[in-house]
GROMACS .gro file of C-alpha atoms in nm:
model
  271
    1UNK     CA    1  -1.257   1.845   0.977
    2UNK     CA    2  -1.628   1.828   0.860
    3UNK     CA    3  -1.726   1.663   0.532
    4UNK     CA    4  -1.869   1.881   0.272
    5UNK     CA    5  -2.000   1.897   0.003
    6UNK     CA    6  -1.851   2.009  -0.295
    7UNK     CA    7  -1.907   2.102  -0.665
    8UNK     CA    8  -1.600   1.879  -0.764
    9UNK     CA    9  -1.794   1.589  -0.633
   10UNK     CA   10  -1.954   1.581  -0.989
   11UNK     CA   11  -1.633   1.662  -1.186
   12UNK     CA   12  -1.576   1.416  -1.459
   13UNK     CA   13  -1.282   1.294  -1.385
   14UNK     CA   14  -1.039   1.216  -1.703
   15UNK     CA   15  -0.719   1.048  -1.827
   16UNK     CA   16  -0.525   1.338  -1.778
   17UNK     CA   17  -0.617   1.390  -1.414
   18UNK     CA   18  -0.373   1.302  -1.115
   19UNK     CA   19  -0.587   1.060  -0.991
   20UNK     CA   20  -0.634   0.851  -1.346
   21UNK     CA   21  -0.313   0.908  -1.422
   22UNK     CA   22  -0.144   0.756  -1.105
   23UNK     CA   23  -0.381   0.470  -1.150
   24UNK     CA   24  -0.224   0.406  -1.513
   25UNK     CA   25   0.146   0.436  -1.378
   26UNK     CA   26   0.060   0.176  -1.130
   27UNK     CA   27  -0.124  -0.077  -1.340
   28UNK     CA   28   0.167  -0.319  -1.397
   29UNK     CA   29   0.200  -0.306  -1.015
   30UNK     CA   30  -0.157  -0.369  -0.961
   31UNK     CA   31  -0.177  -0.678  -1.185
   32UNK     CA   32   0.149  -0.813  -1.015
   33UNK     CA   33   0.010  -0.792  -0.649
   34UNK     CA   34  -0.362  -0.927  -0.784
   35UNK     CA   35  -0.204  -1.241  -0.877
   36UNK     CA   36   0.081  -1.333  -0.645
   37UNK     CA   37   0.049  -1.687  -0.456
   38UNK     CA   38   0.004  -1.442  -0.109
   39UNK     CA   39  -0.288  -1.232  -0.198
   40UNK     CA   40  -0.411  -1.550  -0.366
   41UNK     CA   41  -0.379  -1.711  -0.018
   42UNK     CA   42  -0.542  -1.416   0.179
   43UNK     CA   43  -0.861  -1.431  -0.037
   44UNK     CA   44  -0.938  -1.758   0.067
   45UNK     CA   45  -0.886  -1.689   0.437
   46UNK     CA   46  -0.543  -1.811   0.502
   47UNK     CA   47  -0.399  -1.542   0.753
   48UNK     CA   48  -0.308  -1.643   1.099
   49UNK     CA   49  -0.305  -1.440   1.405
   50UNK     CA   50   0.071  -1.363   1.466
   51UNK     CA   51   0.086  -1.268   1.115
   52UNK     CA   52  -0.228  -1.017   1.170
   53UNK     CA   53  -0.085  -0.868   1.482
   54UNK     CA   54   0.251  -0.822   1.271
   55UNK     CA   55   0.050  -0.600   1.014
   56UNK     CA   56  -0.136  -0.395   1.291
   57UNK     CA   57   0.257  -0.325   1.423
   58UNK     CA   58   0.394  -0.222   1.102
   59UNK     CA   59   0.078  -0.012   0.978
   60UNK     CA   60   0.117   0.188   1.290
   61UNK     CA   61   0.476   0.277   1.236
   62UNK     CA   62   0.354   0.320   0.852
   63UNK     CA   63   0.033   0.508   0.994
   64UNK     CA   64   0.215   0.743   1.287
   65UNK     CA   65   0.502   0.833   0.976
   66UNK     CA   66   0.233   0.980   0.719
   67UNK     CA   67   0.004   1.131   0.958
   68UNK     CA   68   0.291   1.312   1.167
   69UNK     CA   69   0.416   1.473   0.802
   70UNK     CA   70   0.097   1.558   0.686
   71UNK     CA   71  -0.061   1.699   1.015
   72UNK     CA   72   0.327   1.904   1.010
   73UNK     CA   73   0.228   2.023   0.616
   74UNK     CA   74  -0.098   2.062   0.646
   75UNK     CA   75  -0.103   2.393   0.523
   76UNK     CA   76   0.103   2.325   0.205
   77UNK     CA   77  -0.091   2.359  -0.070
   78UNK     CA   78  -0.068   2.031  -0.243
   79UNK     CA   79  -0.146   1.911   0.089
   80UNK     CA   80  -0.445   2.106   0.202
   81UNK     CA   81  -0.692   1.979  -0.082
   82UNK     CA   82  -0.630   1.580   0.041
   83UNK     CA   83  -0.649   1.671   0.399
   84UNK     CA   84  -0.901   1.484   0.591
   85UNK     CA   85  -0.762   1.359   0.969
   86UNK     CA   86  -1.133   1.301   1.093
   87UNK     CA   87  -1.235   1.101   0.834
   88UNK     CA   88  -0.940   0.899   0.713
   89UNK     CA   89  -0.697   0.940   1.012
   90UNK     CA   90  -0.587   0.557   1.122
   91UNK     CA   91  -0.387   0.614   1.430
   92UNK     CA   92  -0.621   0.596   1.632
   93UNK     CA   93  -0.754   0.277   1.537
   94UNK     CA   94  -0.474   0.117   1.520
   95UNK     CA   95  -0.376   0.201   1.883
   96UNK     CA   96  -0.684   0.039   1.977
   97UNK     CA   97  -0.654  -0.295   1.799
   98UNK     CA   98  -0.289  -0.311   1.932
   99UNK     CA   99  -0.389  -0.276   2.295
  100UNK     CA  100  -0.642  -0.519   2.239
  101UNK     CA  101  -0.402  -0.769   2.092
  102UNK     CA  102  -0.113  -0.678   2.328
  103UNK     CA  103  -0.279  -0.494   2.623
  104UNK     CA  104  -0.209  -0.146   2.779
  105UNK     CA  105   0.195  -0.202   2.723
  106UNK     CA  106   0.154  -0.246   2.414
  107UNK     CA  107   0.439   0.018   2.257
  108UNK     CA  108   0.641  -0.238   2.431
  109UNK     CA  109   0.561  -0.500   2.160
  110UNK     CA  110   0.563  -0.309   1.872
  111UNK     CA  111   0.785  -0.552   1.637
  112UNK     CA  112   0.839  -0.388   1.260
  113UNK     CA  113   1.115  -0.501   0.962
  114UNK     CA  114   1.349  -0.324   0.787
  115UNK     CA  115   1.170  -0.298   0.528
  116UNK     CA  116   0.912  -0.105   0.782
  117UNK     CA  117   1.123   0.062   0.873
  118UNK     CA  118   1.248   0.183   0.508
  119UNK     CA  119   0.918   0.285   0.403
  120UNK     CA  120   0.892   0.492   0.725
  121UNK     CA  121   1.248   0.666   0.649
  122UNK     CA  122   1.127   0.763   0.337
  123UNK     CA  123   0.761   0.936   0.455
  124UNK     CA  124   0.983   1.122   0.685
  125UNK     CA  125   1.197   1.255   0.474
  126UNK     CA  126   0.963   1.354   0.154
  127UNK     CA  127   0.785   1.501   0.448
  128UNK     CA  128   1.057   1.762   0.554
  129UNK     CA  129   1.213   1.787   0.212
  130UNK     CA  130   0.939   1.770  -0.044
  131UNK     CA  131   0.555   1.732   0.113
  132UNK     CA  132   0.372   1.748  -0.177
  133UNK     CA  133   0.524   1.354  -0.268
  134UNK     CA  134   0.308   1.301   0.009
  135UNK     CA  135  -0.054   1.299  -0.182
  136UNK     CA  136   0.105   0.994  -0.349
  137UNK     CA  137   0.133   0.817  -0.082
  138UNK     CA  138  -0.182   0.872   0.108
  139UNK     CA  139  -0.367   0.845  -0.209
  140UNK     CA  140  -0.226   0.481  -0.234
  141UNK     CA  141  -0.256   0.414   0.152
  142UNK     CA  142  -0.613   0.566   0.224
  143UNK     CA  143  -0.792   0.502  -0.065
  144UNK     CA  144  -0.669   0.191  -0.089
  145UNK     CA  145  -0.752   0.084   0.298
  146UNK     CA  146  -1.095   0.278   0.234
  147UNK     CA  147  -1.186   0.065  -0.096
  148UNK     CA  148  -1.047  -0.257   0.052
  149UNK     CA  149  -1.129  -0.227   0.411
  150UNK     CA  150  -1.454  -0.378   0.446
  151UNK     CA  151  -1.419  -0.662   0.295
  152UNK     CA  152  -1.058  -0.773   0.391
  153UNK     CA  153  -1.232  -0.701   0.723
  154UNK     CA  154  -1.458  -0.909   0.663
  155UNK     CA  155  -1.202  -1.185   0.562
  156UNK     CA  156  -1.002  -1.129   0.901
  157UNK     CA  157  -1.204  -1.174   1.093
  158UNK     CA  158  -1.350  -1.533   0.987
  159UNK     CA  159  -1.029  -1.583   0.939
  160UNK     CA  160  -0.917  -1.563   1.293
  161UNK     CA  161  -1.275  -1.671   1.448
  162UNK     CA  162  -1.289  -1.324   1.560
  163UNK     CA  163  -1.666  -1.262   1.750
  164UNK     CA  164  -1.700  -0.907   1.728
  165UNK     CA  165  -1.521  -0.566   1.626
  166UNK     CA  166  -1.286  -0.634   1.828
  167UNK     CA  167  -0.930  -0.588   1.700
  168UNK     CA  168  -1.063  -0.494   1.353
  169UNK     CA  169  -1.083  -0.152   1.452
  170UNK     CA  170  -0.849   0.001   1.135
  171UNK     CA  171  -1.071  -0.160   0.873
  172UNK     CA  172  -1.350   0.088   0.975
  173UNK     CA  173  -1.392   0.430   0.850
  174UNK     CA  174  -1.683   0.613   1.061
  175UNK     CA  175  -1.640   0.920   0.957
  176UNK     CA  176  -1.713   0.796   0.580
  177UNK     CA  177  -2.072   0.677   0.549
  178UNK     CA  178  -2.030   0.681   0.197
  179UNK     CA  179  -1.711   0.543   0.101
  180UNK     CA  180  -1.787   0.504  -0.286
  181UNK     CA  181  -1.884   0.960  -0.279
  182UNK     CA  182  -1.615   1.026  -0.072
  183UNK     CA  183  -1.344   0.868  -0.291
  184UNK     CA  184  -1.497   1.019  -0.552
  185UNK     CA  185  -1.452   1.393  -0.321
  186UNK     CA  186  -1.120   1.272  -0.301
  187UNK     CA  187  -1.030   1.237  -0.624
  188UNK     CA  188  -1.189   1.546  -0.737
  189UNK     CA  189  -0.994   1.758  -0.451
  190UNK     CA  190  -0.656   1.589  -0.569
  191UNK     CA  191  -0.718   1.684  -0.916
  192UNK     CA  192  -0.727   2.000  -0.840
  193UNK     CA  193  -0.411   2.031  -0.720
  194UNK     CA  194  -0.166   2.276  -0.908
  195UNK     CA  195   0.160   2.074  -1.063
  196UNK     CA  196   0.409   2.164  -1.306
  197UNK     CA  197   0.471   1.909  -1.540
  198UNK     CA  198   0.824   1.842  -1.347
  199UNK     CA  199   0.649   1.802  -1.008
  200UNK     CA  200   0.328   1.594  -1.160
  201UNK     CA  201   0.615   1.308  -1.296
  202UNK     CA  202   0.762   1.296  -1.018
  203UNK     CA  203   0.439   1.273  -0.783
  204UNK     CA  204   0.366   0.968  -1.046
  205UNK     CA  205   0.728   0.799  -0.974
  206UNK     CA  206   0.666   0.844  -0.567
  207UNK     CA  207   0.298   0.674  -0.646
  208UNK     CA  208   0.550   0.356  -0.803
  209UNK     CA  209   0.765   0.378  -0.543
  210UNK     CA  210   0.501   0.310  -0.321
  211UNK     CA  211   0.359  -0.005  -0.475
  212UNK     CA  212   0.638  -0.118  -0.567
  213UNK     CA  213   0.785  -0.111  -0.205
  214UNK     CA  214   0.533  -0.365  -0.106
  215UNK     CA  215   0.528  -0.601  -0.394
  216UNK     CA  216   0.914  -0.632  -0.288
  217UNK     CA  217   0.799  -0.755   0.044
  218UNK     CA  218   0.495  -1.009  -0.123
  219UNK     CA  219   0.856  -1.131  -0.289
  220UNK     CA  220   1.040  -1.215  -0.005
  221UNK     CA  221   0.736  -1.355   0.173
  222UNK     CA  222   0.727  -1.660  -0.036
  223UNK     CA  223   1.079  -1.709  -0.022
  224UNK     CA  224   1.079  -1.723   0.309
  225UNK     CA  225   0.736  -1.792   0.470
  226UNK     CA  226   0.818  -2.157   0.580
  227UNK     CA  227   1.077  -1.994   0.831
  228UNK     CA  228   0.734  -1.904   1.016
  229UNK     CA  229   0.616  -2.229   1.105
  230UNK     CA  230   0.654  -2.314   1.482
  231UNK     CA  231   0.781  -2.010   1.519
  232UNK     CA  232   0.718  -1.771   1.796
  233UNK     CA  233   0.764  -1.438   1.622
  234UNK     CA  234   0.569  -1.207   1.841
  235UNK     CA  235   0.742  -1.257   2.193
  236UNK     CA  236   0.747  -0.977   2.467
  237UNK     CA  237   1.032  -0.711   2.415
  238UNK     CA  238   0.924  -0.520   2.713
  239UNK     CA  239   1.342  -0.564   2.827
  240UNK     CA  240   1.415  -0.400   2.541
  241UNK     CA  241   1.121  -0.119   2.524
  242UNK     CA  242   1.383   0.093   2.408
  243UNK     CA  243   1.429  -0.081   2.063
  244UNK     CA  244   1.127  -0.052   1.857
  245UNK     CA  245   1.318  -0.257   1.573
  246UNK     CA  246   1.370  -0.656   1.582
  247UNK     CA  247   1.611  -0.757   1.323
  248UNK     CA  248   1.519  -1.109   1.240
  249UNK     CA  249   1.489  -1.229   0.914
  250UNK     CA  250   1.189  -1.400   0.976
  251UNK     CA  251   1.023  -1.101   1.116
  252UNK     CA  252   1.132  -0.899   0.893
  253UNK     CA  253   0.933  -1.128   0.599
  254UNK     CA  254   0.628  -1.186   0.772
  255UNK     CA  255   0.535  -0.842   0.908
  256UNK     CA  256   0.665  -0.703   0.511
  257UNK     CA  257   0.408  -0.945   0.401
  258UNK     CA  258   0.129  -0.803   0.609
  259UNK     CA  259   0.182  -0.487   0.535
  260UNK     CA  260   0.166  -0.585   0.148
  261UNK     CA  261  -0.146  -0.776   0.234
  262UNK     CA  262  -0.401  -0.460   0.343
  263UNK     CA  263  -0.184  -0.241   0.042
  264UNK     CA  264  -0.238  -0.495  -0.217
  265UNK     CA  265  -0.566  -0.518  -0.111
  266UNK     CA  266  -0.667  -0.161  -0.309
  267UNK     CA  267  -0.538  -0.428  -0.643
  268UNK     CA  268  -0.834  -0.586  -0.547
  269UNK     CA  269  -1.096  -0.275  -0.503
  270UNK     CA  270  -1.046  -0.071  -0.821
  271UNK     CA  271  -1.033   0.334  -0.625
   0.00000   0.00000   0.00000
Protein backbone atom coordinates (compact mmCIF):
# COMPACT_ATOMS: atom_id res chain seq x y z
CA UNK A 1 0.00 0.00 0.00
CA UNK A 2 1.46 3.47 -0.99
CA UNK A 3 1.66 6.33 1.50
CA UNK A 4 -0.40 9.30 0.79
CA UNK A 5 -1.09 12.11 1.57
CA UNK A 6 -4.02 13.17 3.17
CA UNK A 7 -6.12 16.19 4.34
CA UNK A 8 -6.50 14.52 7.87
CA UNK A 9 -2.80 14.83 8.19
CA UNK A 10 -3.57 18.44 9.48
CA UNK A 11 -6.69 17.54 11.55
CA UNK A 12 -6.43 18.85 15.01
CA UNK A 13 -6.69 16.14 16.82
CA UNK A 14 -8.81 16.54 20.29
CA UNK A 15 -9.77 14.98 23.64
CA UNK A 16 -12.65 13.44 22.31
CA UNK A 17 -10.89 11.62 19.49
CA UNK A 18 -10.11 7.74 19.58
CA UNK A 19 -6.69 8.27 19.52
CA UNK A 20 -6.55 10.91 22.70
CA UNK A 21 -8.94 9.17 24.26
CA UNK A 22 -7.24 5.66 24.32
CA UNK A 23 -4.15 7.49 25.40
CA UNK A 24 -6.15 8.83 28.60
CA UNK A 25 -7.63 5.26 29.41
CA UNK A 26 -4.14 3.99 29.37
CA UNK A 27 -2.34 6.61 31.40
CA UNK A 28 -2.30 4.74 34.75
CA UNK A 29 -0.81 1.88 32.67
CA UNK A 30 1.70 4.03 31.11
CA UNK A 31 3.04 5.52 34.37
CA UNK A 32 3.15 1.92 35.89
CA UNK A 33 5.38 0.40 33.04
CA UNK A 34 7.63 3.93 32.94
CA UNK A 35 8.69 3.22 36.35
CA UNK A 36 8.99 -0.49 37.03
CA UNK A 37 12.60 -1.80 38.23
CA UNK A 38 12.63 -3.71 34.42
CA UNK A 39 12.17 -0.86 32.10
CA UNK A 40 14.34 0.98 34.62
CA UNK A 41 16.95 -1.76 33.91
CA UNK A 42 16.53 -1.75 30.03
CA UNK A 43 17.27 2.03 29.83
CA UNK A 44 20.52 1.65 31.11
CA UNK A 45 21.44 -1.24 28.82
CA UNK A 46 20.90 -4.24 30.92
CA UNK A 47 19.36 -6.83 28.37
CA UNK A 48 21.23 -9.94 27.55
CA UNK A 49 21.12 -11.95 24.48
CA UNK A 50 18.95 -15.02 25.40
CA UNK A 51 16.56 -12.64 26.79
CA UNK A 52 16.58 -10.60 23.27
CA UNK A 53 16.19 -13.69 21.20
CA UNK A 54 13.19 -14.62 23.66
CA UNK A 55 11.40 -11.26 22.63
CA UNK A 56 12.12 -11.70 18.81
CA UNK A 57 10.23 -15.40 19.46
CA UNK A 58 7.31 -14.09 21.21
CA UNK A 59 6.80 -10.82 18.96
CA UNK A 60 6.58 -13.13 16.04
CA UNK A 61 3.86 -15.29 17.45
CA UNK A 62 2.40 -11.73 18.72
CA UNK A 63 3.31 -10.27 15.12
CA UNK A 64 2.01 -13.46 12.76
CA UNK A 65 -1.52 -13.31 15.24
CA UNK A 66 -2.41 -9.51 14.40
CA UNK A 67 -1.26 -9.41 10.96
CA UNK A 68 -3.07 -12.80 9.91
CA UNK A 69 -6.55 -11.08 11.45
CA UNK A 70 -6.09 -7.92 10.01
CA UNK A 71 -4.81 -8.97 6.46
CA UNK A 72 -8.30 -11.60 6.94
CA UNK A 73 -10.48 -8.08 7.87
CA UNK A 74 -8.97 -5.91 5.88
CA UNK A 75 -11.93 -4.82 4.29
CA UNK A 76 -13.93 -4.14 7.51
CA UNK A 77 -14.46 -0.83 7.89
CA UNK A 78 -12.98 -0.01 11.19
CA UNK A 79 -10.18 -1.82 9.79
CA UNK A 80 -9.57 -0.32 6.41
CA UNK A 81 -8.70 3.34 7.69
CA UNK A 82 -5.53 1.79 10.01
CA UNK A 83 -4.46 -0.50 7.31
CA UNK A 84 -0.93 -0.13 6.31
CA UNK A 85 1.01 -3.83 5.70
CA UNK A 86 3.88 -2.05 3.64
CA UNK A 87 4.66 0.35 5.97
CA UNK A 88 4.09 -1.07 9.41
CA UNK A 89 3.94 -4.86 8.62
CA UNK A 90 6.67 -6.67 11.13
CA UNK A 91 6.66 -10.19 9.98
CA UNK A 92 8.91 -9.91 7.86
CA UNK A 93 11.48 -8.51 9.92
CA UNK A 94 11.15 -10.51 12.44
CA UNK A 95 11.70 -13.68 10.31
CA UNK A 96 14.87 -12.21 9.42
CA UNK A 97 16.34 -11.41 12.83
CA UNK A 98 15.23 -14.97 13.93
CA UNK A 99 17.14 -16.74 11.19
CA UNK A 100 19.94 -14.68 11.95
CA UNK A 101 19.87 -15.56 15.61
CA UNK A 102 18.83 -19.21 15.05
CA UNK A 103 19.68 -19.93 11.36
CA UNK A 104 17.50 -21.29 8.46
CA UNK A 105 15.61 -23.84 11.07
CA UNK A 106 14.72 -21.44 12.90
CA UNK A 107 10.63 -22.24 13.33
CA UNK A 108 12.27 -25.06 15.06
CA UNK A 109 13.35 -22.78 17.98
CA UNK A 110 10.62 -20.68 18.30
CA UNK A 111 10.19 -20.81 22.32
CA UNK A 112 6.99 -18.50 23.57
CA UNK A 113 5.06 -18.50 27.30
CA UNK A 114 1.77 -18.86 28.19
CA UNK A 115 1.30 -15.76 28.61
CA UNK A 116 2.36 -15.53 24.65
CA UNK A 117 0.49 -17.57 24.01
CA UNK A 118 -2.70 -15.87 25.82
CA UNK A 119 -2.25 -12.71 24.14
CA UNK A 120 -2.16 -14.61 20.81
CA UNK A 121 -5.58 -16.53 21.75
CA UNK A 122 -7.11 -13.45 22.25
CA UNK A 123 -5.98 -11.52 18.68
CA UNK A 124 -7.40 -14.58 17.18
CA UNK A 125 -10.42 -14.58 18.47
CA UNK A 126 -11.43 -10.62 18.48
CA UNK A 127 -10.25 -11.27 14.99
CA UNK A 128 -13.05 -13.79 13.91
CA UNK A 129 -15.59 -12.54 16.40
CA UNK A 130 -15.26 -8.80 16.64
CA UNK A 131 -12.31 -7.15 14.20
CA UNK A 132 -12.83 -3.82 14.84
CA UNK A 133 -11.14 -4.54 18.75
CA UNK A 134 -8.39 -4.93 16.54
CA UNK A 135 -7.42 -1.01 15.90
CA UNK A 136 -6.76 -1.19 19.66
CA UNK A 137 -4.39 -3.36 19.50
CA UNK A 138 -2.33 -2.37 16.57
CA UNK A 139 -2.65 1.14 17.66
CA UNK A 140 -0.82 0.06 20.93
CA UNK A 141 1.60 -2.43 19.10
CA UNK A 142 2.62 -0.27 15.96
CA UNK A 143 2.67 2.98 17.17
CA UNK A 144 4.21 2.05 20.00
CA UNK A 145 7.19 -0.09 18.17
CA UNK A 146 7.21 2.95 15.59
CA UNK A 147 7.71 5.75 18.44
CA UNK A 148 10.04 3.51 20.47
CA UNK A 149 11.89 1.64 17.87
CA UNK A 150 14.79 3.64 17.16
CA UNK A 151 15.99 4.25 20.10
CA UNK A 152 15.42 0.91 22.03
CA UNK A 153 17.30 -0.08 18.86
CA UNK A 154 19.68 1.83 19.53
CA UNK A 155 19.94 0.50 23.19
CA UNK A 156 20.07 -3.24 21.87
CA UNK A 157 22.31 -3.14 20.14
CA UNK A 158 25.18 -1.60 22.48
CA UNK A 159 23.70 -3.61 24.62
CA UNK A 160 24.61 -6.85 23.03
CA UNK A 161 27.92 -5.41 21.20
CA UNK A 162 25.98 -5.85 18.15
CA UNK A 163 28.31 -4.41 14.88
CA UNK A 164 25.78 -3.78 12.42
CA UNK A 165 21.92 -4.15 11.52
CA UNK A 166 22.15 -7.29 11.97
CA UNK A 167 19.43 -8.93 14.06
CA UNK A 168 17.82 -5.51 14.73
CA UNK A 169 15.88 -5.83 11.76
CA UNK A 170 12.13 -5.23 13.60
CA UNK A 171 13.22 -1.92 15.11
CA UNK A 172 13.29 -0.46 11.53
CA UNK A 173 10.44 0.93 9.70
CA UNK A 174 11.53 1.69 5.89
CA UNK A 175 8.60 2.30 4.59
CA UNK A 176 8.15 5.34 7.19
CA UNK A 177 10.69 8.07 6.47
CA UNK A 178 8.83 10.20 8.61
CA UNK A 179 7.78 8.47 11.60
CA UNK A 180 6.68 11.67 13.66
CA UNK A 181 3.87 12.62 10.06
CA UNK A 182 2.98 9.29 9.73
CA UNK A 183 1.75 8.75 13.32
CA UNK A 184 0.23 11.76 13.02
CA UNK A 185 -1.67 10.08 9.40
CA UNK A 186 -2.37 7.47 11.69
CA UNK A 187 -4.06 9.03 14.16
CA UNK A 188 -6.03 11.16 11.94
CA UNK A 189 -7.25 7.92 9.82
CA UNK A 190 -8.27 6.19 13.24
CA UNK A 191 -10.24 9.09 14.23
CA UNK A 192 -12.16 8.84 11.62
CA UNK A 193 -13.43 5.76 12.23
CA UNK A 194 -17.32 5.45 12.78
CA UNK A 195 -18.21 4.04 16.57
CA UNK A 196 -21.24 3.98 18.49
CA UNK A 197 -20.77 4.99 21.83
CA UNK A 198 -21.18 1.08 22.88
CA UNK A 199 -18.45 -0.04 20.43
CA UNK A 200 -16.00 3.19 21.18
CA UNK A 201 -15.99 1.88 25.24
CA UNK A 202 -15.37 -1.10 24.46
CA UNK A 203 -12.48 -0.42 21.78
CA UNK A 204 -11.10 1.73 24.97
CA UNK A 205 -11.37 -1.49 27.45
CA UNK A 206 -9.51 -3.82 24.56
CA UNK A 207 -6.77 -0.74 24.42
CA UNK A 208 -6.45 -1.67 28.65
CA UNK A 209 -6.50 -5.01 28.07
CA UNK A 210 -3.64 -4.69 26.04
CA UNK A 211 -1.34 -2.81 28.37
CA UNK A 212 -2.34 -4.26 30.98
CA UNK A 213 -1.48 -7.80 29.61
CA UNK A 214 2.11 -6.84 29.58
CA UNK A 215 2.53 -4.97 32.77
CA UNK A 216 1.29 -8.50 34.22
CA UNK A 217 4.29 -10.05 32.66
CA UNK A 218 6.92 -6.87 33.88
CA UNK A 219 5.23 -8.40 37.35
CA UNK A 220 6.21 -11.74 37.20
CA UNK A 221 9.58 -10.87 35.72
CA UNK A 222 10.90 -9.57 38.92
CA UNK A 223 9.54 -12.23 40.85
CA UNK A 224 11.16 -14.52 39.09
CA UNK A 225 14.14 -13.21 37.03
CA UNK A 226 16.89 -14.80 39.29
CA UNK A 227 15.54 -18.29 38.01
CA UNK A 228 17.47 -17.04 34.74
CA UNK A 229 20.85 -17.02 35.89
CA UNK A 230 23.01 -19.95 34.54
CA UNK A 231 20.32 -20.93 32.87
CA UNK A 232 20.16 -22.23 29.40
CA UNK A 233 16.70 -21.14 28.32
CA UNK A 234 17.00 -21.10 24.60
CA UNK A 235 18.11 -24.80 23.80
CA UNK A 236 17.30 -26.56 20.38
CA UNK A 237 13.67 -28.08 20.22
CA UNK A 238 14.19 -29.24 16.74
CA UNK A 239 12.92 -33.06 18.39
CA UNK A 240 10.04 -31.50 19.22
CA UNK A 241 9.40 -29.09 16.01
CA UNK A 242 5.99 -30.03 16.46
CA UNK A 243 5.45 -28.09 19.79
CA UNK A 244 5.82 -24.48 19.31
CA UNK A 245 5.05 -24.02 23.20
CA UNK A 246 7.74 -24.72 26.11
CA UNK A 247 6.07 -24.74 29.38
CA UNK A 248 8.72 -23.72 31.81
CA UNK A 249 8.26 -21.33 34.29
CA UNK A 250 11.31 -19.72 33.69
CA UNK A 251 10.60 -19.29 30.09
CA UNK A 252 7.56 -18.40 30.47
CA UNK A 253 8.89 -15.09 32.73
CA UNK A 254 11.65 -14.13 30.71
CA UNK A 255 10.23 -14.17 27.17
CA UNK A 256 6.74 -12.27 29.06
CA UNK A 257 9.30 -9.82 30.10
CA UNK A 258 10.64 -9.16 26.65
CA UNK A 259 7.71 -8.83 25.16
CA UNK A 260 6.74 -6.10 27.92
CA UNK A 261 10.10 -4.56 27.26
CA UNK A 262 9.58 -3.28 23.29
CA UNK A 263 5.51 -2.62 24.51
CA UNK A 264 6.45 -0.61 27.43
CA UNK A 265 8.77 1.00 25.44
CA UNK A 266 5.76 3.33 23.63
CA UNK A 267 5.52 4.54 27.93
CA UNK A 268 8.62 5.90 27.06
CA UNK A 269 7.87 7.69 23.46
CA UNK A 270 4.67 9.66 24.08
CA UNK A 271 2.55 8.47 20.29
Amino acid sequence: MELKSSRRDDTKITDSDLSEQIKAVTKDSHIRAENTELMLSYQKGEITLPQYQLLLCSLYEVYRALEDELDRSASHPSVVPIYFPQELGRLEALEEDLEHFFGPHWRKRITVPAATQRYVQRLREIGKQNPRLLVAHAYTRYLGDLSGGQVLGRITQKSLGLSNQEGLSFFSFPGVPSPNRFKQLYRSRMNSIELTKEERQELLNEAVLAFEANIEMFDDLQKMLSLTKGTDVLKDTSTTANQKTLYNPVLQFTAGVCVALATIGMGMYAF
